[in-house]
Amino acid sequence: MIDFAMLLAQDAGFGTMGVGLAMGLAIIGASLGIGRIGGNAVEAIARQPEASGTISTQMLISAALIEGVTVVALILMFLK
Amino acid sequence: MIDFAMLLAQDAGFGTMGVGLAMGLAIIGASLGIGRIGGNAVEAIARQPEASGTISTQMLISAALIEGVTVVALILMFLK
Amino acid sequence: MIDFAMLLAQDAGFGTMGVGLAMGLAIIGASLGIGRIGGNAVEAIARQPEASGTISTQMLISAALIEGVTVVALILMFLK
């Protein structure tokens, strides 16, 4: 019984489970965000084709902001 | 029985699980927020291409506010 | 039995889990709020480009209010 407990307590895996869930949730979030930006950007270009230059610049800037925090979070999760 | 409890209490990994979930939830939140701003910004530029300068400035300011608290939260979570 | 409870109470990690979840939920809330403000601000500028000055001022004030309480909450959670 004590051996069982010792093994259970050493590493029950809950931490790793949390890190895994976190990475999954992070990718869900990032994908929803970048997906919304990209989806609206192509609709916007369809409505104003002559403004495609500025639209794609703004799309890239805002998508890169999401990409940035997500990569930082993934690295911090991996180190955890 | 006491040994069991002692070992169970040492580190069951629930703290790490919580930190992981927190990072994941934070990225979901940040992405939804920046995604909404970026998505509306490209739509707004499509409607008023001549106002793209001020639109992109406001997009960047509000997205940077979300980016800021998220990075602060990620660092605080990692230190926890 | 008392020893068991005492030891279990020492550190099962549930406290840290709660702090982590709180930070994650706080960022979700702040991002949804600032995202809504920023998203509506760029739409408003597209509709009235000549009013971009007052729109961006009001956007910044309301977004900074959300930013303020969120940073205070993050610090208080971290000290917990």
Coordinates of C-alpha atoms in Angstrom, one line a residue:
Chain A
M1 CA 0.0 0.0 0.0
I2 CA 2.8 2.4 0.9
D3 CA 4.6 1.4 -2.3
F4 CA 1.5 2.1 -4.3
A5 CA 1.2 5.5 -2.7
M6 CA 4.8 6.3 -3.2
L7 CA 4.5 5.7 -6.9
L8 CA 1.2 7.5 -7.2
A9 CA 2.6 10.6 -5.5
Q10 CA 5.9 10.8 -7.3
D11 CA 4.4 11.6 -10.6
A12 CA 0.7 11.2 -11.0
G13 CA 0.8 12.9 -14.4
F14 CA -1.7 15.6 -13.6
G15 CA 0.9 18.3 -14.4
T16 CA 1.7 16.8 -17.8
M17 CA -2.0 16.4 -18.4
G18 CA -2.5 20.1 -17.7
V19 CA 0.4 21.1 -20.0
G20 CA -1.1 19.0 -22.7
L21 CA -4.6 20.5 -22.3
A22 CA -3.0 24.0 -22.2
M23 CA -1.2 23.5 -25.5
G24 CA -4.4 22.2 -27.1
L25 CA -6.5 25.1 -25.8
A26 CA -3.9 27.5 -26.9
I27 CA -4.0 26.2 -30.5
I28 CA -7.8 26.3 -30.4
G29 CA -7.7 29.9 -29.4
A30 CA -5.0 31.0 -31.8
S31 CA -6.8 29.2 -34.7
L32 CA -10.1 30.9 -33.9
G33 CA -8.4 34.3 -33.8
I34 CA -6.3 34.0 -36.9
G35 CA -9.1 32.2 -38.7
R36 CA -11.4 35.1 -38.0
I37 CA -8.9 37.7 -39.2
G38 CA -8.0 35.7 -42.4
G39 CA -11.7 34.9 -43.1
N40 CA -12.7 38.5 -42.9
A41 CA -9.6 39.6 -44.9
V42 CA -10.5 37.6 -47.9
E43 CA -14.1 38.8 -47.7
A44 CA -12.9 42.4 -47.4
I45 CA -10.6 42.0 -50.5
A46 CA -13.6 40.5 -52.4
R47 CA -15.5 43.7 -51.6
Q48 CA -12.7 46.1 -52.3
P49 CA -10.2 44.4 -54.6
E50 CA -8.3 47.7 -55.0
A51 CA -7.6 47.9 -51.3
S52 CA -6.0 44.5 -51.1
G53 CA -2.6 45.9 -50.3
T54 CA -3.5 47.6 -47.1
I55 CA -6.0 44.8 -46.1
S56 CA -3.3 42.1 -46.3
T57 CA -0.8 44.3 -44.4
Q58 CA -3.3 44.8 -41.5
M59 CA -4.2 41.1 -41.7
L60 CA -0.6 40.1 -41.3
I61 CA 0.1 42.5 -38.4
S62 CA -2.9 41.4 -36.3
A63 CA -2.3 37.7 -37.1
A64 CA 1.4 38.0 -36.1
L65 CA 0.3 39.5 -32.7
I66 CA -1.7 36.3 -32.0
E67 CA 1.1 34.1 -33.4
G68 CA 3.6 35.9 -31.1
V69 CA 1.8 35.3 -27.7
T70 CA 0.9 31.7 -28.8
V71 CA 4.5 30.8 -29.5
V72 CA 5.6 32.4 -26.2
A73 CA 2.9 30.4 -24.3
L74 CA 3.8 27.1 -26.0
I75 CA 7.5 27.6 -25.1
L76 CA 6.6 28.5 -21.4
M77 CA 4.3 25.5 -21.2
F78 CA 7.0 23.2 -22.6
L79 CA 9.5 24.4 -19.9
K80 CA 6.8 23.9 -17.2
Chain B
M1 CA -1.5 5.5 6.0
I2 CA 0.5 8.5 7.1
D3 CA 3.2 7.7 4.6
F4 CA 0.5 7.5 1.9
A5 CA -0.8 11.0 2.8
M6 CA 2.7 12.5 3.1
L7 CA 3.6 11.3 -0.3
L8 CA 0.3 12.3 -1.9
A9 CA 0.6 15.7 -0.4
Q10 CA 4.1 16.4 -1.7
D11 CA 3.3 17.0 -5.3
A12 CA 0.3 15.6 -7.0
G13 CA 0.8 18.0 -10.0
F14 CA -2.5 19.8 -9.6
G15 CA -0.7 23.1 -9.5
T16 CA 1.1 22.5 -12.7
M17 CA -2.1 21.4 -14.3
G18 CA -3.8 24.7 -13.2
V19 CA -0.9 26.8 -14.6
G20 CA -1.1 24.9 -17.9
L21 CA -4.9 25.3 -18.1
A22 CA -4.5 29.0 -17.3
M23 CA -2.0 29.6 -20.1
G24 CA -4.3 27.8 -22.5
L25 CA -7.3 29.8 -21.4
A26 CA -5.3 33.0 -21.7
I27 CA -4.3 32.3 -25.3
I28 CA -8.0 31.5 -26.1
G29 CA -9.0 34.9 -24.7
A30 CA -6.2 36.9 -26.3
S31 CA -6.9 35.3 -29.7
L32 CA -10.6 35.9 -29.6
G33 CA -10.0 39.5 -28.7
I34 CA -7.2 40.3 -31.2
G35 CA -9.1 38.2 -33.8
R36 CA -12.2 40.3 -33.4
I37 CA -10.2 43.6 -33.6
G38 CA -8.2 42.4 -36.6
G39 CA -11.2 40.9 -38.3
N40 CA -13.2 44.1 -37.9
A41 CA -10.3 46.2 -39.0
V42 CA -10.0 44.6 -42.4
E43 CA -13.7 44.9 -42.9
A44 CA -13.5 48.5 -42.0
I45 CA -10.7 49.2 -44.4
A46 CA -12.8 47.5 -47.1
R47 CA -15.6 49.9 -46.4
Q48 CA -13.4 53.0 -46.1
P49 CA -10.1 52.3 -47.9
E50 CA -9.1 56.0 -47.5
A51 CA -9.3 55.7 -43.7
S52 CA -6.9 52.8 -43.5
G53 CA -4.2 54.8 -41.7
T54 CA -6.2 55.7 -38.7
I55 CA -8.0 52.3 -38.6
S56 CA -4.7 50.4 -38.5
T57 CA -3.3 52.7 -35.8
Q58 CA -6.4 52.1 -33.6
M59 CA -6.3 48.4 -34.4
L60 CA -2.6 48.2 -33.3
I61 CA -3.2 50.2 -30.1
S62 CA -6.1 48.0 -28.9
A63 CA -4.5 44.8 -30.0
A64 CA -1.3 45.8 -28.1
L65 CA -3.3 46.3 -24.9
I66 CA -4.5 42.7 -25.1
E67 CA -1.0 41.5 -26.0
G68 CA 0.4 43.4 -23.0
V69 CA -1.8 41.9 -20.3
T70 CA -1.5 38.4 -21.9
V71 CA 2.3 38.4 -21.8
V72 CA 2.3 39.8 -18.2
A73 CA -0.1 37.0 -17.3
L74 CA 2.0 34.3 -19.0
I75 CA 5.1 35.4 -17.2
L76 CA 3.3 35.5 -13.8
M77 CA 1.8 32.1 -14.5
F78 CA 5.2 30.7 -15.4
L79 CA 6.8 32.1 -12.2
K80 CA 3.9 30.5 -10.1
Chain C
M1 CA -6.7 10.4 10.5
I2 CA -5.8 13.8 11.7
D3 CA -2.3 13.4 10.4
F4 CA -3.7 12.3 7.1
A5 CA -5.8 15.4 6.8
M6 CA -3.0 17.6 8.0
L7 CA -0.6 16.3 5.4
L8 CA -3.1 16.4 2.7
A9 CA -3.9 20.0 3.5
Q10 CA -0.2 21.0 3.3
D11 CA 0.1 21.2 -0.5
A12 CA -2.0 19.2 -2.8
G13 CA -1.6 21.9 -5.5
F14 CA -5.3 22.9 -5.6
G15 CA -4.5 26.4 -4.5
T16 CA -2.0 26.9 -7.3
M17 CA -4.5 25.4 -9.7
G18 CA -7.1 27.9 -8.6
V19 CA -4.8 30.8 -9.1
G20 CA -3.9 29.6 -12.5
L21 CA -7.5 29.1 -13.6
A22 CA -8.3 32.6 -12.2
M23 CA -5.5 34.2 -14.3
G24 CA -6.7 32.4 -17.4
L25 CA -10.3 33.4 -16.9
A26 CA -9.2 37.0 -16.2
I27 CA -7.4 37.2 -19.5
I28 CA -10.4 35.7 -21.3
G29 CA -12.6 38.4 -19.8
A30 CA -10.2 41.3 -20.5
S31 CA -9.6 40.2 -24.1
L32 CA -13.3 39.8 -24.9
G33 CA -13.9 43.2 -23.5
I34 CA -11.0 45.1 -25.1
G35 CA -11.6 43.1 -28.3
R36 CA -15.2 44.3 -28.5
I37 CA -14.2 47.9 -27.9
G38 CA -11.4 47.8 -30.4
G39 CA -13.5 45.9 -33.0
N40 CA -16.3 48.4 -32.7
A41 CA -13.9 51.3 -32.8
V42 CA -12.5 50.5 -36.1
E43 CA -16.0 49.9 -37.5
A44 CA -17.0 53.3 -36.2
I45 CA -14.0 55.0 -37.8
A46 CA -14.9 53.4 -41.1
R47 CA -18.4 54.8 -40.8
Q48 CA -17.3 58.3 -39.7
P49 CA -13.6 58.8 -40.6
E50 CA -13.7 62.5 -39.6
A51 CA -14.6 61.5 -36.0
S52 CA -11.6 59.2 -35.7
G53 CA -9.9 61.5 -33.1
T54 CA -12.7 61.4 -30.5
I55 CA -13.5 57.7 -31.3
S56 CA -9.9 56.6 -30.6
T57 CA -9.7 58.7 -27.4
Q58 CA -12.8 57.0 -26.0
M59 CA -11.6 53.6 -27.2
L60 CA -8.3 54.1 -25.3
I61 CA -10.0 55.3 -22.1
S62 CA -12.4 52.4 -21.9
A63 CA -9.8 49.8 -22.9
A64 CA -7.4 51.2 -20.3
L65 CA -10.1 50.8 -17.6
I66 CA -10.3 47.1 -18.4
E67 CA -6.5 46.9 -18.7
G68 CA -6.2 48.5 -15.2
V69 CA -8.4 46.1 -13.3
T70 CA -6.9 43.1 -15.1
V71 CA -3.3 44.0 -14.1
V72 CA -4.4 44.7 -10.5
A73 CA -6.1 41.3 -10.5
L74 CA -3.1 39.5 -12.0
I75 CA -0.8 41.0 -9.3
L76 CA -3.2 40.1 -6.5
M77 CA -3.6 36.5 -7.8
F78 CA 0.2 36.2 -8.1
L79 CA 0.7 37.3 -4.5
K80 CA -1.9 34.8 -3.3

